[in-house]
CSV table of C-alpha atoms in Angstrom, one decimal:
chain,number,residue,atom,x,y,z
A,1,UNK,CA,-13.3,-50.4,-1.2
A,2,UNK,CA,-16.5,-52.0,-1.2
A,3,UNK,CA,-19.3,-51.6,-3.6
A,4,UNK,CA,-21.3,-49.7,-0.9
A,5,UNK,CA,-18.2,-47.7,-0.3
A,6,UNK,CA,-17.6,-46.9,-4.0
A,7,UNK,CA,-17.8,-42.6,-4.3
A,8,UNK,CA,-18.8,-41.6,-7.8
A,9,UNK,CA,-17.5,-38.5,-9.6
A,10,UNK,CA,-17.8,-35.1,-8.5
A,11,UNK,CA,-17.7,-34.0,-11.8
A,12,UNK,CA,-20.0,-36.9,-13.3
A,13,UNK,CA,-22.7,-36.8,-10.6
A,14,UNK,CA,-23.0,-32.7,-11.7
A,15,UNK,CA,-23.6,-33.6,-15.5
A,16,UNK,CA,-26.0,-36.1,-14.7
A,17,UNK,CA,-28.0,-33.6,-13.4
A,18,UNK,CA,-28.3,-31.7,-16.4
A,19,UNK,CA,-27.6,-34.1,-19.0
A,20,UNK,CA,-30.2,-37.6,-19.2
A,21,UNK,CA,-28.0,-40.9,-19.1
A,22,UNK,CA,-24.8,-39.4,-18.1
A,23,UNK,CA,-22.4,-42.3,-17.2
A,24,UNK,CA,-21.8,-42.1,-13.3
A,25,UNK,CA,-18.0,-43.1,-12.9
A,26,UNK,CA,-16.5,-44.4,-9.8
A,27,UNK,CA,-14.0,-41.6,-8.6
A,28,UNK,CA,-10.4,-42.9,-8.9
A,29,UNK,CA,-8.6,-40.0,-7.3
A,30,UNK,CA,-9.1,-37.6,-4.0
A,31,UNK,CA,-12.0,-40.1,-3.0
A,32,UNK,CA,-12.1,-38.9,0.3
A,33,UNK,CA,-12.1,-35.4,-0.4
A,34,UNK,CA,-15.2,-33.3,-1.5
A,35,UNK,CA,-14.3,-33.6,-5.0
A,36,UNK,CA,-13.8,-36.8,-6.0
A,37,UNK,CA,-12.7,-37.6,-9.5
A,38,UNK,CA,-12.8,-40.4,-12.4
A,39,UNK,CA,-9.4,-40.7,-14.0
A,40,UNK,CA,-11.4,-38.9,-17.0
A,41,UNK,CA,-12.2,-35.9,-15.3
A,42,UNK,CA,-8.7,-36.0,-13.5
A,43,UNK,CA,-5.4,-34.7,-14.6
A,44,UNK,CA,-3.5,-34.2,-18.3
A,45,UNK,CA,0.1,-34.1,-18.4
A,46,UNK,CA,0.4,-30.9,-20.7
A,47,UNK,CA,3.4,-31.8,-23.2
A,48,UNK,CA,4.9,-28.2,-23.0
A,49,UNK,CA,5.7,-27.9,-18.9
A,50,UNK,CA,5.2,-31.7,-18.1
A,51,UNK,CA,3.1,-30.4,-15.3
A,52,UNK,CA,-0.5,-32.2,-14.8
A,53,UNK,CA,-3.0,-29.6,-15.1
A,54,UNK,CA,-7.0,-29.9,-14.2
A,55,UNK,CA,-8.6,-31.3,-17.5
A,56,UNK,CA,-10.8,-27.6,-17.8
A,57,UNK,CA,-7.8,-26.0,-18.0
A,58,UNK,CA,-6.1,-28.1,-20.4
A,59,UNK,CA,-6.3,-28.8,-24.6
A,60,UNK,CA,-5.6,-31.5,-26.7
A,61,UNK,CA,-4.6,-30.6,-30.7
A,62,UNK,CA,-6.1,-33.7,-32.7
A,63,UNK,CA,-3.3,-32.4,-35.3
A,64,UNK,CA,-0.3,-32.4,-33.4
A,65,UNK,CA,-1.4,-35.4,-30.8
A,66,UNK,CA,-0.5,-32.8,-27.9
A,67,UNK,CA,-1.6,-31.6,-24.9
A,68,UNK,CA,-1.2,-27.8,-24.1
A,69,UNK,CA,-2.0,-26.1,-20.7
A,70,UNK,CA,-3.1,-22.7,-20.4
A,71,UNK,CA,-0.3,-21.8,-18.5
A,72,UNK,CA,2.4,-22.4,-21.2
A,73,UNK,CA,0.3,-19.7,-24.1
A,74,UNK,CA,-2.3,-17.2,-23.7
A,75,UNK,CA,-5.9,-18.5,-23.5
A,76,UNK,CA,-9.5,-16.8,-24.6
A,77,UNK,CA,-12.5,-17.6,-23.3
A,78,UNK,CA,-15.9,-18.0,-25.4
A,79,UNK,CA,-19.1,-17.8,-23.8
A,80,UNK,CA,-21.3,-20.2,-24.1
A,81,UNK,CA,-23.9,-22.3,-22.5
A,82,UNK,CA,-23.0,-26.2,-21.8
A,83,UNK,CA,-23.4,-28.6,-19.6
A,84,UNK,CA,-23.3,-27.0,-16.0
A,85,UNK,CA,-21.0,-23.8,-17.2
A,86,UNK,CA,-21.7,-20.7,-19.6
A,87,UNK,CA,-18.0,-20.1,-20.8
A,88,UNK,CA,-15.0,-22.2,-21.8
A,89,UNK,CA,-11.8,-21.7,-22.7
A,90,UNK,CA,-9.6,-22.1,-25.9
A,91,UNK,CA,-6.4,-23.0,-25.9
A,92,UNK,CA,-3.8,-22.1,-28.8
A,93,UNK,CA,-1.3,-25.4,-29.4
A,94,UNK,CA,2.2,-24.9,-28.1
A,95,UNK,CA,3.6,-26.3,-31.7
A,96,UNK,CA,0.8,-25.5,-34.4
A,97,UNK,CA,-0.8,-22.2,-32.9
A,98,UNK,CA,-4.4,-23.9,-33.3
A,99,UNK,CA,-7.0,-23.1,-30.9
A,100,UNK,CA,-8.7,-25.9,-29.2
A,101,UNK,CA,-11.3,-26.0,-26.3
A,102,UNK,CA,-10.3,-27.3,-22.7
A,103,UNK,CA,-11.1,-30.7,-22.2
A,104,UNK,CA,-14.5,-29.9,-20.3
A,105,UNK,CA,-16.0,-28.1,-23.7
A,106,UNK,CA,-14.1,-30.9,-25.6
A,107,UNK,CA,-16.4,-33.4,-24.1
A,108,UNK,CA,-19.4,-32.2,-24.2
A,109,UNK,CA,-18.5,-30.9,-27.8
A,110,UNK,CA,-17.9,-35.0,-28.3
A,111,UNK,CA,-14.2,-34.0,-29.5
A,112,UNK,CA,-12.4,-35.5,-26.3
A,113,UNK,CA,-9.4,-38.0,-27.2
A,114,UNK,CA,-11.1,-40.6,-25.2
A,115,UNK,CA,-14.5,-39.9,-27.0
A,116,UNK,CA,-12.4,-39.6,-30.3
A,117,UNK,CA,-10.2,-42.7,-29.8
A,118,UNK,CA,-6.7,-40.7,-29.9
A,119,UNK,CA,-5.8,-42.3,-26.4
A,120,UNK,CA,-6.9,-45.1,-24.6
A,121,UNK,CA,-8.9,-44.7,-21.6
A,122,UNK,CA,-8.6,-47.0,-18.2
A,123,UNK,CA,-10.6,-50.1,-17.6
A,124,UNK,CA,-14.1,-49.6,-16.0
A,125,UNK,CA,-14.5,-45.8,-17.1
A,126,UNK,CA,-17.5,-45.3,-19.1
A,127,UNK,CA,-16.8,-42.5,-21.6
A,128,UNK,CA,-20.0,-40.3,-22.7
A,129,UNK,CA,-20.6,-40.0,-26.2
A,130,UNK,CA,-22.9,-36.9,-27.4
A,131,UNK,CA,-26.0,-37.5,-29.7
A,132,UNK,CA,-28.1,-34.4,-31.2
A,133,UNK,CA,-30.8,-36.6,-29.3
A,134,UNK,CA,-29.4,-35.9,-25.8
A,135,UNK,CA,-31.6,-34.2,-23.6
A,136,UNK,CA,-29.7,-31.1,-21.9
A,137,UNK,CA,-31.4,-29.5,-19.3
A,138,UNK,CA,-30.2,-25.4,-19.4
A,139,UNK,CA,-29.7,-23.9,-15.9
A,140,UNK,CA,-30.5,-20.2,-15.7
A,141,UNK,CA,-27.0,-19.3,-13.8
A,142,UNK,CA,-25.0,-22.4,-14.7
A,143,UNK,CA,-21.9,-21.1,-13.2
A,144,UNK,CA,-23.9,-20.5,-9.9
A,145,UNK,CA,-26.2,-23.9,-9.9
A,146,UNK,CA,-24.0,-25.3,-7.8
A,147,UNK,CA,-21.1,-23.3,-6.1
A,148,UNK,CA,-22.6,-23.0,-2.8
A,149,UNK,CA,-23.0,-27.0,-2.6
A,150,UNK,CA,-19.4,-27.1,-2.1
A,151,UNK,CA,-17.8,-27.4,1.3
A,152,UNK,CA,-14.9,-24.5,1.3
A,153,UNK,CA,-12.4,-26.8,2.9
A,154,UNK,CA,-9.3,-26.2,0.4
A,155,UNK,CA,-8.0,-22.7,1.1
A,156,UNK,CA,-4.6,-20.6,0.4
A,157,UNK,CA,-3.1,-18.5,2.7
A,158,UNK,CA,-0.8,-15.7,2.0
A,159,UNK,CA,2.8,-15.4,3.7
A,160,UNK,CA,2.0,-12.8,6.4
A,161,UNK,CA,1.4,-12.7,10.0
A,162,UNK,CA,0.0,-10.4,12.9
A,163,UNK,CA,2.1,-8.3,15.0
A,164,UNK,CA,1.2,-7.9,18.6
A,165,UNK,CA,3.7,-5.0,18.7
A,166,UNK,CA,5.6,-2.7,16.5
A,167,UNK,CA,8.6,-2.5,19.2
A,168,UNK,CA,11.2,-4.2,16.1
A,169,UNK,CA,9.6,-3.2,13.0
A,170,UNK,CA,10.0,0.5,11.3
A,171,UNK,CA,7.3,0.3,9.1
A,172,UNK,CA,9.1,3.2,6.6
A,173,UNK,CA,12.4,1.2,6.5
A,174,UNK,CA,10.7,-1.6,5.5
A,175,UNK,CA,9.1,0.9,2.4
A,176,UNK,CA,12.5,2.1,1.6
A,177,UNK,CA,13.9,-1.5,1.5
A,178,UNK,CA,10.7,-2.0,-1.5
A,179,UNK,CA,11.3,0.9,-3.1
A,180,UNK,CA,13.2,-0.6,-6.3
A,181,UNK,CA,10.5,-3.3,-6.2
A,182,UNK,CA,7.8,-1.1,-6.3
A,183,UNK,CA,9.0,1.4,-8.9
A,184,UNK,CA,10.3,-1.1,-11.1
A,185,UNK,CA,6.5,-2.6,-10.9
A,186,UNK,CA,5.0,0.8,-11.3
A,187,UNK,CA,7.3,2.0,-14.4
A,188,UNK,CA,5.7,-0.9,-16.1
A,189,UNK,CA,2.4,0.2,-15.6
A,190,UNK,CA,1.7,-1.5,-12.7
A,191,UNK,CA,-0.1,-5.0,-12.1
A,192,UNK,CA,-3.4,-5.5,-14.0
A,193,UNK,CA,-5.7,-4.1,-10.9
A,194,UNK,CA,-3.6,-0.7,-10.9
A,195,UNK,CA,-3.5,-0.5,-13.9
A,196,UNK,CA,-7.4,-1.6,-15.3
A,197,UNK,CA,-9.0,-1.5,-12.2
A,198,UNK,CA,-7.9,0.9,-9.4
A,199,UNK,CA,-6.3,4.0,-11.6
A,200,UNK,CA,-9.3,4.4,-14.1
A,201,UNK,CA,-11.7,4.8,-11.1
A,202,UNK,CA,-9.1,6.7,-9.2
A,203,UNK,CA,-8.7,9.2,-12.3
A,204,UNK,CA,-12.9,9.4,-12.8
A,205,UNK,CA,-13.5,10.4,-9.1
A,206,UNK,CA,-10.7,12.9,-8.7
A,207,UNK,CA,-11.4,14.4,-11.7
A,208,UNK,CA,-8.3,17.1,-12.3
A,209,UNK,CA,-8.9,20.1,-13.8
A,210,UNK,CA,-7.0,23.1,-15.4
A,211,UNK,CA,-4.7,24.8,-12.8
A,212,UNK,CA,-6.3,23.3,-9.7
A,213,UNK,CA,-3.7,22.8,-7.0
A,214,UNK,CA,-4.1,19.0,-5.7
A,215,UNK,CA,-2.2,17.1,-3.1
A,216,UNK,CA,-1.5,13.6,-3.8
A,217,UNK,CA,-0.4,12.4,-0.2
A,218,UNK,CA,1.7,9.3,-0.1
A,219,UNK,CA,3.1,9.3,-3.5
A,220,UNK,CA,5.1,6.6,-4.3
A,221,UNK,CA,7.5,6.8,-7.2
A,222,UNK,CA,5.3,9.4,-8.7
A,223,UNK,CA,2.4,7.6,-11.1
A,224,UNK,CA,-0.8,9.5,-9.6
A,225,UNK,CA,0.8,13.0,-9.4
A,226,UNK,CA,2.5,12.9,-13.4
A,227,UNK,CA,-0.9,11.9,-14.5
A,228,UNK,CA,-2.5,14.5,-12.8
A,229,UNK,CA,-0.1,17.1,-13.8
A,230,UNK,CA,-0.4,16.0,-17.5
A,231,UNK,CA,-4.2,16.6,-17.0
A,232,UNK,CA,-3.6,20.5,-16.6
A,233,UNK,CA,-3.7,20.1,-12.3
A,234,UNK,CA,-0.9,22.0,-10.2
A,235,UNK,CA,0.6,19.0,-8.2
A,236,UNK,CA,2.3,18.7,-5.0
A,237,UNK,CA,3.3,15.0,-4.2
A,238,UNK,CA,4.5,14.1,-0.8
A,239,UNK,CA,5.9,10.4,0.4
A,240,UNK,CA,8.3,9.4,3.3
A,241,UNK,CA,10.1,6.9,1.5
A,242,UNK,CA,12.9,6.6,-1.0
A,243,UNK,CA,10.5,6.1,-3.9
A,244,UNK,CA,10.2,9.4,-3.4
A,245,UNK,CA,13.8,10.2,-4.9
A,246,UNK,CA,12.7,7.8,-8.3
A,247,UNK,CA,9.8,10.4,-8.2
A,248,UNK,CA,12.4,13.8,-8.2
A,249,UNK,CA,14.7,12.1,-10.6
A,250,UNK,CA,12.0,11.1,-13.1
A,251,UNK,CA,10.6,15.1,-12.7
A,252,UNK,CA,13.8,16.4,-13.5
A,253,UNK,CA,13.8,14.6,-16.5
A,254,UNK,CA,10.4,14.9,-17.7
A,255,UNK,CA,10.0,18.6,-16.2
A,256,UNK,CA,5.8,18.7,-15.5
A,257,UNK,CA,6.1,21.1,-12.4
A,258,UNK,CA,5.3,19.0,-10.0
A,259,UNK,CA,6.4,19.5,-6.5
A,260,UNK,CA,7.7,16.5,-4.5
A,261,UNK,CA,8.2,17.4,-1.0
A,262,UNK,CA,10.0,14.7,2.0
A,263,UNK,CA,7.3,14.8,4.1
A,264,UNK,CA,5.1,12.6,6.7
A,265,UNK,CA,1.3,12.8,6.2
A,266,UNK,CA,0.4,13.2,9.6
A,267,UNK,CA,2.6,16.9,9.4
A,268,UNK,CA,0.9,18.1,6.8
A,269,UNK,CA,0.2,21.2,8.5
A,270,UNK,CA,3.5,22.3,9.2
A,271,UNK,CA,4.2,22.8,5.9
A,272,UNK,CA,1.2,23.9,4.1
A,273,UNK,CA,-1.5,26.4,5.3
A,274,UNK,CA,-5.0,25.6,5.9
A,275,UNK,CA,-7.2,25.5,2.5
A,276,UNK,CA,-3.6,24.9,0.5
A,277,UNK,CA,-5.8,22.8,-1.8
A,278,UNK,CA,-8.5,22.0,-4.5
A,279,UNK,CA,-8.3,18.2,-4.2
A,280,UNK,CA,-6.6,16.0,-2.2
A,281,UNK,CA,-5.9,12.7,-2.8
A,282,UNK,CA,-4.3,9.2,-1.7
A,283,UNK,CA,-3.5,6.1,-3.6
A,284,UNK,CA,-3.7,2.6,-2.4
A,285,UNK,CA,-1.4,4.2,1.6
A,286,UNK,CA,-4.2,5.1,4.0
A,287,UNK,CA,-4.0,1.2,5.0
A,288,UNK,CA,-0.2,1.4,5.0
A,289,UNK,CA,-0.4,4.1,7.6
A,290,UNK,CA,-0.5,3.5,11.4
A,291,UNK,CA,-1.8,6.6,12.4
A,292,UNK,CA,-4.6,7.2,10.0
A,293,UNK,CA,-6.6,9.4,12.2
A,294,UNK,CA,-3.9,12.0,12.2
A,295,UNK,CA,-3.2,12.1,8.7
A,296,UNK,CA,-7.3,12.6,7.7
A,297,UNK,CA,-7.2,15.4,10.5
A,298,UNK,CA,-4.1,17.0,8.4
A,299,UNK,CA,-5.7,16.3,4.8
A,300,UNK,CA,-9.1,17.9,6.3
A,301,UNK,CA,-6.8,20.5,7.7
A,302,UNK,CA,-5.0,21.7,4.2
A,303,UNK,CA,-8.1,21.2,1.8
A,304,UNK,CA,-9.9,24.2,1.2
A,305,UNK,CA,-13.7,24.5,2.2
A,306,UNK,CA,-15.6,22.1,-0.5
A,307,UNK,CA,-13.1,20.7,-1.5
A,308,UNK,CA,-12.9,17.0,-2.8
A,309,UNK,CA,-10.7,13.9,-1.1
A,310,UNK,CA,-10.4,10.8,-3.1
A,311,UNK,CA,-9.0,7.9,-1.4
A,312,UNK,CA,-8.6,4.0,-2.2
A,313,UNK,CA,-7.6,0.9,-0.1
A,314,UNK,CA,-7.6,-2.5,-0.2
A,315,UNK,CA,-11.1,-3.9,0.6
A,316,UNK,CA,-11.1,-3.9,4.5
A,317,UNK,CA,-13.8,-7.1,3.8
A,318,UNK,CA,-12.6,-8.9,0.7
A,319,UNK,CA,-9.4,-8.2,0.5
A,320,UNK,CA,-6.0,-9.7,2.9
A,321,UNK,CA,-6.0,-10.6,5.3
A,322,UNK,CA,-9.6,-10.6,6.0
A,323,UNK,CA,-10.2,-12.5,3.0
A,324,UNK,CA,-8.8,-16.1,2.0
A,325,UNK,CA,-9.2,-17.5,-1.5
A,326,UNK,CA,-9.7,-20.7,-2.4
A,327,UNK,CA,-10.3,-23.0,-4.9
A,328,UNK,CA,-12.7,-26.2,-4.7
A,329,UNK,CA,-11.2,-28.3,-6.6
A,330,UNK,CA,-8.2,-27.0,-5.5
A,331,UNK,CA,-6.1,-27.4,-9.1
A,332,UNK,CA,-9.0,-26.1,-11.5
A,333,UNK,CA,-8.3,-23.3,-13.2
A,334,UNK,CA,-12.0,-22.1,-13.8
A,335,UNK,CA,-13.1,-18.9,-11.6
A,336,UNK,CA,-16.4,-19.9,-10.6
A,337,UNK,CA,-14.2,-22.8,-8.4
A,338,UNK,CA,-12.4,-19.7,-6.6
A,339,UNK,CA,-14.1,-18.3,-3.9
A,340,UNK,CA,-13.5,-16.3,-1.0
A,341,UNK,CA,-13.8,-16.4,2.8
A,342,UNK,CA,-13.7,-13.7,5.2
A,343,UNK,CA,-12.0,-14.1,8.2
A,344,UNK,CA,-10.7,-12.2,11.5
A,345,UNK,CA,-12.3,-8.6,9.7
A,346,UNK,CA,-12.5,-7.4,13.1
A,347,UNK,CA,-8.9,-8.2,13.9
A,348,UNK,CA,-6.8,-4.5,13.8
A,349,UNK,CA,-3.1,-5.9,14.8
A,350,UNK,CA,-0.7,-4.6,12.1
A,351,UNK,CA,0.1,-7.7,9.5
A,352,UNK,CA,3.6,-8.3,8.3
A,353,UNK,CA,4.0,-9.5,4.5
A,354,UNK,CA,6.7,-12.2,4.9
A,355,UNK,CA,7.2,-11.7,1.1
A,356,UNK,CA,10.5,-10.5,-0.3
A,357,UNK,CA,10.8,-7.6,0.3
A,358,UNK,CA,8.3,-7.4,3.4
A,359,UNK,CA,5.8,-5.0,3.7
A,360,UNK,CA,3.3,-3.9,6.8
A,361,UNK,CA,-0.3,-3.0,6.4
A,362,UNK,CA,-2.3,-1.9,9.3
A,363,UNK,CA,-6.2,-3.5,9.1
A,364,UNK,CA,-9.2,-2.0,10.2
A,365,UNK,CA,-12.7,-1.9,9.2
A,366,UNK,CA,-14.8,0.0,6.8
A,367,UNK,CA,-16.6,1.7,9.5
A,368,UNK,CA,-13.2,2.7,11.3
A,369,UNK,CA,-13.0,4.7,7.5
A,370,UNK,CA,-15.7,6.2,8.0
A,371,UNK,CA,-16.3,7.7,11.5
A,372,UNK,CA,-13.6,9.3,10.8
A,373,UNK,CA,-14.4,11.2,8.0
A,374,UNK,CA,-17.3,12.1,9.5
A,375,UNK,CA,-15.1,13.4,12.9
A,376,UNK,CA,-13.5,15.7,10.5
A,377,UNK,CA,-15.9,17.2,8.5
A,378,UNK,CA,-16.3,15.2,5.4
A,379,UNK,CA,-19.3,14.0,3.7
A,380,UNK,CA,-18.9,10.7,1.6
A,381,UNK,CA,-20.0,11.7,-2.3
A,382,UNK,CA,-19.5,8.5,-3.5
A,383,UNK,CA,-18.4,5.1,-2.7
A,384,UNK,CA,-16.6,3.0,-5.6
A,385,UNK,CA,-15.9,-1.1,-5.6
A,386,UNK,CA,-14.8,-1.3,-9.1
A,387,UNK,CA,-14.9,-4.6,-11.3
A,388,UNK,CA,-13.5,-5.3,-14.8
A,389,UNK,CA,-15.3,-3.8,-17.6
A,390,UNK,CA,-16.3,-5.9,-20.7
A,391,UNK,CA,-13.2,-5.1,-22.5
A,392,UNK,CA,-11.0,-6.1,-19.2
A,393,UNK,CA,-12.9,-9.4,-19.0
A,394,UNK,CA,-12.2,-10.2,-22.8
A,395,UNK,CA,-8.8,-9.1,-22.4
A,396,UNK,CA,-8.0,-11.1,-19.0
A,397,UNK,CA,-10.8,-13.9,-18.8
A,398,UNK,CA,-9.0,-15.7,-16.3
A,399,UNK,CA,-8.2,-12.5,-13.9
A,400,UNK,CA,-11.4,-11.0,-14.5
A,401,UNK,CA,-14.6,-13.1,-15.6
A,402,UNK,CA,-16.5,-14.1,-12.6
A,403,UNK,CA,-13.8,-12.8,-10.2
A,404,UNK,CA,-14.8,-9.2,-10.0
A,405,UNK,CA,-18.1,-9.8,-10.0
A,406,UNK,CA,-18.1,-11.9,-7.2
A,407,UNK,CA,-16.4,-9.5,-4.4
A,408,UNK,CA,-14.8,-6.3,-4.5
A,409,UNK,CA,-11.4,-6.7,-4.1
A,410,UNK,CA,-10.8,-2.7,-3.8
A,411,UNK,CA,-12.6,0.0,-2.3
A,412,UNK,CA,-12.5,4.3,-3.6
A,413,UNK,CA,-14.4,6.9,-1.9
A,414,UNK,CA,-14.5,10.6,-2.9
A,415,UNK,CA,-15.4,13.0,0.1
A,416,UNK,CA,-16.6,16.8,0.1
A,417,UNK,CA,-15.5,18.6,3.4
């Protein structure tokens, strides 16, 4: 590579721009791609895994002479303004238990083992040293300053394809083959979105009361409807699947009078009468369900007049398979770097999850939702895209800060017919 061919560092060429005299580095690796690195702003080998990690997700305990990854312990995140970022994270040290900043804080804090001379650096790189006479120039949104420069070229995409046809898939046997998968999940609590992010909201807008008779339609293994049962409401839970006989055992045990009927949403009608309920409601299914139109004419059908339907989905925008996530770089472990890209949301072919076990979701967008609510008599009373509170983010910095406030990954409305 020539000298007029020499690329400097992505990473370099960003901290110049806010801190005077900055070294510019000549990237070493990924030259050629939009994110071209020095060997200091490259990869550690973290001591723990013996995986190389990005060096802002990665910390180095002067004590122990180790690097740690935050995959290997459990990181926190302090917020804080410096160089092009306003948070960074600390890592405990797999050996000592001492907290020490990822690398990217540890530079600019001067406390770097290059900076520091605990290892040697390569030839030619130019290590920055802080002074209290530096000149730092603040950016208003440092984590936004320059996100949107970044070409969004390095993407991920989940194990799922479209179906043209359902002529060989049974979309139920393929629930009743994840049954034990999903109640096991759900028995635990569920994943951190069910359990901090969807439930909570789901809980707020459906709002159970003493002795009010409410429908939870497509059940599951039973979470939504002992919940609600425990808040005082008369439940009926109804599900297709064989999660449905976890739900009936668990109620035998637990004896909260709820009333789990074998029954397809889209038959509703056939075995309740009109105005059966208080409040309906359906939990993370209406997407899961081919014939959607049907069941909203049934749910409309067996709710009383005024009374409330809660329902939440996956985000039909920012959510698979509409949405892609990516990172840019692609290893860093930071969430500004993850972004996402919508793609095919007009797209309404059923999509197969190739995961074990496979499951089938049928896409469509908002406004399909909508319409037909409207068709049958409902008017929307609110609309929820929930995000991670404070607490959430504190608790989960790397699931939540940045990421929820970014897009919506979910999507809860509660109706009035």
């Amino acid at each position: 590579m020539t000298s007029s061919e020499r690329v400097s560092c992505f990473y370099c060429s960003k901290y110049a721009h806010v801190v005077k005299g900055y070294p510019l580095n000549e990237a070493s690796h990924d030259a050629s791609s939009f994110t071209p690195r020095c060997s200091l702003h490259w990869k550690y080998e973290c001591n723990t895994c013996g995986e190389l990690k990005h060096f802002n997700g990665i910390a180095w305990c002067s004590t122990c002479e180790t690097f740690t990854c935050l995959t290997c312990v459990e990181e926190r995140m302090v917020q804080k303004e410096f160089l092009i970022y306003d948070y960074y994270y600390t890592i405990p040290c797999a050996n000592c238990g001492n907290m020490n900043p990822a690398l990217d804080f540890a530079e600019y804090d001067g406390a770097h083992p290059f900076q520091v001379g605990a290892l040697q650096f390569e030839e030619g790189i130019d290590i920055w040293k802080p002074s209290p006479t530096d000149e730092i120039v603040m950016q208003e949104f440092p984590h936004k300053a320059w996100g949107r420069e970044r070409v969004l070229s390095l993407g991920k995409r989940g194990h799922w394809k479209r179906l043209d046809s359902l002529d060989d898939i049974s979309p139920i046997t393929l629930w009743d083959e994840a049954a034990p998968v999903w109640v096991s999940f759900m028995e635990e609590g569920g994943d951190y979105h069910h359990k901090y992010i969807i439930l909570p909201e789901v809980y707020r807008l459906i709002d159970a009361q003493q002795d009010e008779k409410i429908l939870d339609v497509a059940c599951g293994e039973g979470t939504v409807a002992r919940h609600l049962a425990k808040n005082g409401a008369k439940v009926t839970g109804i599900d297709m699947s064989k999660m449905l006989d976890f739900a009936i055992k668990r109620e035998e045990k637990e004896q909260l009078g709820i009333n789990f009927v074998r029954l397809n949403a889209t038959q509703l009608s056939e075995k309740f009468s009109a105005g059966s309920f208080d409040k309906i409601m359906c939990n993370m299914a209406l997407m899961d369900i081919d014939d959607y139109e049907r069941v909203l004419q049934q749910i409309s059908q067996v709710l009383k007049e005024n009374g409330i339907f809660v329902f939440s989905i996956l985000h039909p925008a920012f959510s698979w398979p509409a949405c892609n996530t990516i990172r840019v770089p692609g290893d860093s472990q930071r969430n500004e770097d993850r972004m996402k890209v919508v793609i095919d949301y007009f797209d309404e072919r059923p999509v197969l999850y190739t995961d074990t076990p496979p499951t089938i979701q049928f896409t469509r967008p908002i406004s399909a939702y909508f319409n037909e609510l409207v068709t049958n008599n409902f008017a929307v009373v609110e609309m929820s895209e929930p995000k991670a509170s404070e607490e959430v983010v504190q608790q989960f910095p790397r699931k939540a800060y940045l990421d929820d406030q970014m897009v919506p990954d979910f999507l809860i409305v509660k109706a009035m017919k």
